[in-house]
PDB file of C-alpha atoms and ligand atoms in Angstrom:
ATOM      1  CA  UNK A  83    -179.830   3.828 -25.819  1.00 66.00           C
ATOM      2  CA  UNK A  84    -180.857   7.168 -24.322  1.00 95.00           C
ATOM      3  CA  UNK A  85    -179.364  10.639 -24.770  1.00 97.00           C
ATOM      4  CA  UNK A  86    -177.114  10.450 -21.723  1.00 98.00           C
ATOM      5  CA  UNK A  87    -175.465   7.235 -22.910  1.00 98.00           C
ATOM      6  CA  UNK A  88    -175.115   8.650 -26.424  1.00 98.00           C
ATOM      7  CA  UNK A  89    -173.438  11.743 -24.950  1.00 98.00           C
ATOM      8  CA  UNK A  90    -170.959   9.587 -22.999  1.00 98.00           C
ATOM      9  CA  UNK A  91    -170.128   7.586 -26.120  1.00 98.00           C
ATOM     10  CA  UNK A  92    -169.625  10.787 -28.124  1.00 98.00           C
ATOM     11  CA  UNK A  93    -167.412  12.322 -25.400  1.00 98.00           C
ATOM     12  CA  UNK A  94    -165.177   9.263 -25.608  1.00 98.00           C
ATOM     13  CA  UNK A  95    -164.030  10.450 -29.039  1.00 98.00           C
ATOM     14  CA  UNK A  96    -162.114  13.299 -27.332  1.00 98.00           C
ATOM     15  CA  UNK A  97    -160.233  11.026 -24.910  1.00 98.00           C
ATOM     16  CA  UNK A  98    -156.525  11.716 -24.513  1.00 98.00           C
ATOM     17  CA  UNK A  99    -155.280   8.208 -23.778  1.00 98.00           C
ATOM     18  CA  UNK A 100    -151.940   7.756 -25.585  1.00 98.00           C
ATOM     19  CA  UNK A 101    -150.431   5.716 -22.727  1.00 98.00           C
ATOM     20  CA  UNK A 102    -153.162   3.213 -21.899  1.00 98.00           C
ATOM     21  CA  UNK A 103    -155.057   3.297 -25.183  1.00 98.00           C
ATOM     22  CA  UNK A 104    -158.191   2.944 -23.037  1.00 98.00           C
ATOM     23  CA  UNK A 105    -160.599   5.664 -24.083  1.00 98.00           C
ATOM     24  CA  UNK A 106    -163.467   6.565 -21.753  1.00 98.00           C
ATOM     25  CA  UNK A 107    -166.348   9.017 -22.027  1.00 98.00           C
ATOM     26  CA  UNK A 108    -168.746  10.168 -19.328  1.00 99.00           C
ATOM     27  CA  UNK A 109    -171.876  12.281 -19.187  1.00 98.00           C
ATOM     28  CA  UNK A 110    -173.685  13.586 -16.110  1.00 98.00           C
ATOM     29  CA  UNK A 111    -177.206  14.983 -16.120  1.00 98.00           C
ATOM     30  CA  UNK A 112    -177.936  17.793 -13.669  1.00 98.00           C
ATOM     31  CA  UNK A 113    -181.263  18.512 -12.007  1.00 98.00           C
ATOM     32  CA  UNK A 114    -182.199  20.914 -14.826  1.00 98.00           C
ATOM     33  CA  UNK A 115    -181.710  18.170 -17.396  1.00 98.00           C
ATOM     34  CA  UNK A 116    -178.478  19.683 -18.687  1.00 98.00           C
ATOM     35  CA  UNK A 117    -175.841  17.185 -19.778  1.00 98.00           C
ATOM     36  CA  UNK A 118    -172.141  17.763 -19.026  1.00 98.00           C
ATOM     37  CA  UNK A 119    -169.569  15.504 -20.648  1.00 99.00           C
ATOM     38  CA  UNK A 120    -165.982  14.471 -19.995  1.00 99.00           C
ATOM     39  CA  UNK A 121    -163.274  12.145 -21.274  1.00 99.00           C
ATOM     40  CA  UNK A 122    -160.156  10.718 -19.675  1.00 98.00           C
ATOM     41  CA  UNK A 123    -157.067  12.906 -19.945  1.00 98.00           C
ATOM     42  CA  UNK A 124    -153.701  11.183 -19.545  1.00 98.00           C
ATOM     43  CA  UNK A 125    -150.320  12.879 -19.455  1.00 97.00           C
ATOM     44  CA  UNK A 126    -146.639  11.993 -19.281  1.00 98.00           C
ATOM     45  CA  UNK A 127    -146.589  11.997 -15.491  1.00 97.00           C
ATOM     46  CA  UNK A 128    -149.140   9.127 -15.539  1.00 97.00           C
ATOM     47  CA  UNK A 129    -150.130   9.941 -11.954  1.00 97.00           C
ATOM     48  CA  UNK A 130    -151.902  13.153 -12.909  1.00 97.00           C
ATOM     49  CA  UNK A 131    -154.269  11.342 -15.227  1.00 98.00           C
ATOM     50  CA  UNK A 132    -157.886  12.233 -14.630  1.00 98.00           C
ATOM     51  CA  UNK A 133    -160.798   9.961 -15.428  1.00 98.00           C
ATOM     52  CA  UNK A 134    -163.720  10.837 -17.667  1.00 99.00           C
ATOM     53  CA  UNK A 135    -166.162  10.791 -14.739  1.00 99.00           C
ATOM     54  CA  UNK A 136    -164.289  13.391 -12.697  1.00 99.00           C
ATOM     55  CA  UNK A 137    -163.818  15.632 -15.736  1.00 99.00           C
ATOM     56  CA  UNK A 138    -167.581  15.541 -16.376  1.00 99.00           C
ATOM     57  CA  UNK A 139    -168.486  16.253 -12.745  1.00 99.00           C
ATOM     58  CA  UNK A 140    -165.903  19.017 -12.302  1.00 98.00           C
ATOM     59  CA  UNK A 141    -167.004  20.653 -15.537  1.00 98.00           C
ATOM     60  CA  UNK A 142    -170.608  20.563 -14.331  1.00 98.00           C
ATOM     61  CA  UNK A 143    -169.692  21.988 -10.906  1.00 98.00           C
ATOM     62  CA  UNK A 144    -167.654  24.742 -12.513  1.00 98.00           C
ATOM     63  CA  UNK A 145    -170.679  25.683 -14.618  1.00 98.00           C
ATOM     64  CA  UNK A 146    -172.747  26.084 -11.454  1.00 98.00           C
ATOM     65  CA  UNK A 147    -174.633  22.767 -11.363  1.00 98.00           C
ATOM     66  CA  UNK A 148    -175.067  21.484  -7.827  1.00 98.00           C
ATOM     67  CA  UNK A 149    -177.505  18.556  -8.033  1.00 98.00           C
ATOM     68  CA  UNK A 150    -177.439  15.579 -10.345  1.00 98.00           C
ATOM     69  CA  UNK A 151    -179.693  12.786 -11.539  1.00 98.00           C
ATOM     70  CA  UNK A 152    -177.624  10.268 -13.461  1.00 98.00           C
ATOM     71  CA  UNK A 153    -174.152   9.593 -14.841  1.00 98.00           C
ATOM     72  CA  UNK A 154    -173.225   7.441 -17.839  1.00 98.00           C
ATOM     73  CA  UNK A 155    -169.782   5.894 -18.476  1.00 98.00           C
ATOM     74  CA  UNK A 156    -168.805   4.630 -21.939  1.00 98.00           C
ATOM     75  CA  UNK A 157    -165.804   2.434 -22.713  1.00 98.00           C
ATOM     76  CA  UNK A 158    -164.765  -0.279 -25.140  1.00 98.00           C
ATOM     77  CA  UNK A 159    -164.806  -3.270 -22.792  1.00 97.00           C
ATOM     78  CA  UNK A 160    -166.808  -6.498 -22.800  1.00 95.00           C
ATOM     79  CA  UNK A 161    -167.045  -6.303 -19.027  1.00 97.00           C
ATOM     80  CA  UNK A 162    -168.620  -2.889 -18.578  1.00 98.00           C
ATOM     81  CA  UNK A 163    -166.325  -0.265 -17.023  1.00 98.00           C
ATOM     82  CA  UNK A 164    -167.402   1.103 -13.632  1.00 98.00           C
ATOM     83  CA  UNK A 165    -165.925   4.248 -12.017  1.00 98.00           C
ATOM     84  CA  UNK A 166    -162.559   3.802 -10.244  1.00 98.00           C
ATOM     85  CA  UNK A 167    -162.297   4.254  -6.489  1.00 98.00           C
ATOM     86  CA  UNK A 168    -161.244   7.908  -6.642  1.00 98.00           C
ATOM     87  CA  UNK A 169    -164.182   8.718  -8.931  1.00 98.00           C
ATOM     88  CA  UNK A 170    -166.614   6.884  -6.638  1.00 98.00           C
ATOM     89  CA  UNK A 171    -165.551   9.118  -3.758  1.00 98.00           C
ATOM     90  CA  UNK A 172    -166.051  12.286  -5.832  1.00 98.00           C
ATOM     91  CA  UNK A 173    -169.357  11.052  -7.260  1.00 98.00           C
ATOM     92  CA  UNK A 174    -170.686  10.258  -3.805  1.00 98.00           C
ATOM     93  CA  UNK A 175    -169.640  13.629  -2.408  1.00 98.00           C
ATOM     94  CA  UNK A 176    -170.965  15.802  -5.242  1.00 98.00           C
ATOM     95  CA  UNK A 177    -173.729  13.706  -6.818  1.00 98.00           C
ATOM     96  CA  UNK A 178    -175.006  11.585  -3.912  1.00 98.00           C
ATOM     97  CA  UNK A 179    -176.873   8.357  -4.496  1.00 98.00           C
ATOM     98  CA  UNK A 180    -177.362   8.785  -8.240  1.00 98.00           C
ATOM     99  CA  UNK A 181    -177.847   6.113 -10.862  1.00 98.00           C
ATOM    100  CA  UNK A 182    -174.656   5.183 -12.737  1.00 98.00           C
ATOM    101  CA  UNK A 183    -175.252   3.666 -16.161  1.00 98.00           C
ATOM    102  CA  UNK A 184    -172.448   1.765 -17.889  1.00 98.00           C
ATOM    103  CA  UNK A 185    -172.401   1.273 -21.644  1.00 98.00           C
ATOM    104  CA  UNK A 186    -169.987  -0.247 -24.153  1.00 98.00           C
ATOM    105  CA  UNK A 187    -169.565   0.116 -27.886  1.00 98.00           C
ATOM    106  CA  UNK A 188    -171.887  -2.760 -28.675  1.00 97.00           C
ATOM    107  CA  UNK A 189    -174.679  -1.115 -26.701  1.00 93.00           C
ATOM    108  CA  UNK A 190    -174.612  -3.403 -23.651  1.00 97.00           C
ATOM    109  CA  UNK A 191    -175.724  -1.520 -20.564  1.00 98.00           C
ATOM    110  CA  UNK A 192    -175.860  -1.984 -16.800  1.00 98.00           C
ATOM    111  CA  UNK A 193    -177.261   0.270 -14.118  1.00 98.00           C
ATOM    112  CA  UNK A 194    -175.982   0.714 -10.555  1.00 98.00           C
ATOM    113  CA  UNK A 195    -176.711   2.949  -7.587  1.00 98.00           C
ATOM    114  CA  UNK A 196    -173.839   4.843  -6.005  1.00 98.00           C
ATOM    115  CA  UNK A 197    -174.738   3.336  -2.622  1.00 98.00           C
ATOM    116  CA  UNK A 198    -173.964  -0.097  -4.099  1.00 98.00           C
ATOM    117  CA  UNK A 199    -170.740   1.072  -5.744  1.00 98.00           C
ATOM    118  CA  UNK A 200    -169.481   2.777  -2.571  1.00 98.00           C
ATOM    119  CA  UNK A 201    -170.791   1.059   0.552  1.00 98.00           C
ATOM    120  CA  UNK A 202    -169.935   2.622   3.930  1.00 97.00           C
ATOM    121  CA  UNK A 203    -168.712   5.863   2.375  1.00 98.00           C
ATOM    122  CA  UNK A 204    -166.635   8.511   4.070  1.00 97.00           C
ATOM    123  CA  UNK A 205    -168.259  11.906   3.630  1.00 96.00           C
ATOM    124  CA  UNK A 206    -168.837  15.272   5.272  1.00 95.00           C
ATOM    125  CA  UNK A 207    -171.555  13.869   7.561  1.00 95.00           C
ATOM    126  CA  UNK A 208    -168.707  12.264   9.571  1.00 96.00           C
ATOM    127  CA  UNK A 209    -166.909  15.567  10.131  1.00 97.00           C
ATOM    128  CA  UNK A 210    -169.020  16.614  13.096  1.00 87.00           C
TER     129      UNK A 210
HETATM  130  N1  THU B  44    -160.504   5.545 -16.697  1.00 78.74           N
HETATM  131  C1  THU B  44    -161.579   6.385 -16.754  1.00 78.74           C
HETATM  132  O1  THU B  44    -161.517   7.467 -17.358  1.00 78.74           O
HETATM  133  N2  THU B  44    -162.716   5.995 -16.127  1.00 78.74           N
HETATM  134  C2  THU B  44    -162.912   4.778 -15.541  1.00 78.74           C
HETATM  135  O2  THU B  44    -164.005   4.505 -15.077  1.00 78.74           O
HETATM  136  C3  THU B  44    -161.812   3.813 -15.486  1.00 78.74           C
HETATM  137  C4  THU B  44    -160.485   4.310 -15.951  1.00 78.74           C
HETATM  138  C5  THU B  44    -159.288   5.916 -17.445  1.00 78.74           C
HETATM  139  C6  THU B  44    -158.103   6.323 -16.635  1.00 78.74           C
HETATM  140  C7  THU B  44    -156.972   5.994 -17.597  1.00 78.74           C
HETATM  141  O3  THU B  44    -156.803   7.081 -18.495  1.00 78.74           O
HETATM  142  C8  THU B  44    -157.478   4.811 -18.376  1.00 78.74           C
HETATM  143  O4  THU B  44    -158.889   4.805 -18.221  1.00 78.74           O
HETATM  144  C9  THU B  44    -156.910   3.478 -17.946  1.00 78.74           C
HETATM  145  O5  THU B  44    -157.057   3.297 -16.577  1.00 78.74           O
END
């Protein structure tokens, strides 16, 4: 278990998930080696819930980070939890083809590339 996965697991402790009970933590490492964390934040509207991955990336962007190396996602699931579709779009746009590491509470891990998680992506290169 490396520091990025440990940070994602620790961030999970702050999850606000009273409706689903499904707590998620995420941690993204920027190109300076700085780690930014996030957790899922649910609310009574349900639809305005934001996932741990987007919280981590938006926090990092708002702190001025613009390039990223890796992202870790931590959840309590036997089948490891990958980013949802909305998060994949945001990760592709702001982080590019980074490595996405999934981890659960028993320490099982899996690694994926964003290009595998989001094949044939829509992005700004098409807006020409
Ligand atoms: N969730 C995340 O935070 N990240 C994922 O990768 C999958 C889903 C959250 C959203 C919601 O609060 C809860 O998990 C159940 O979908």
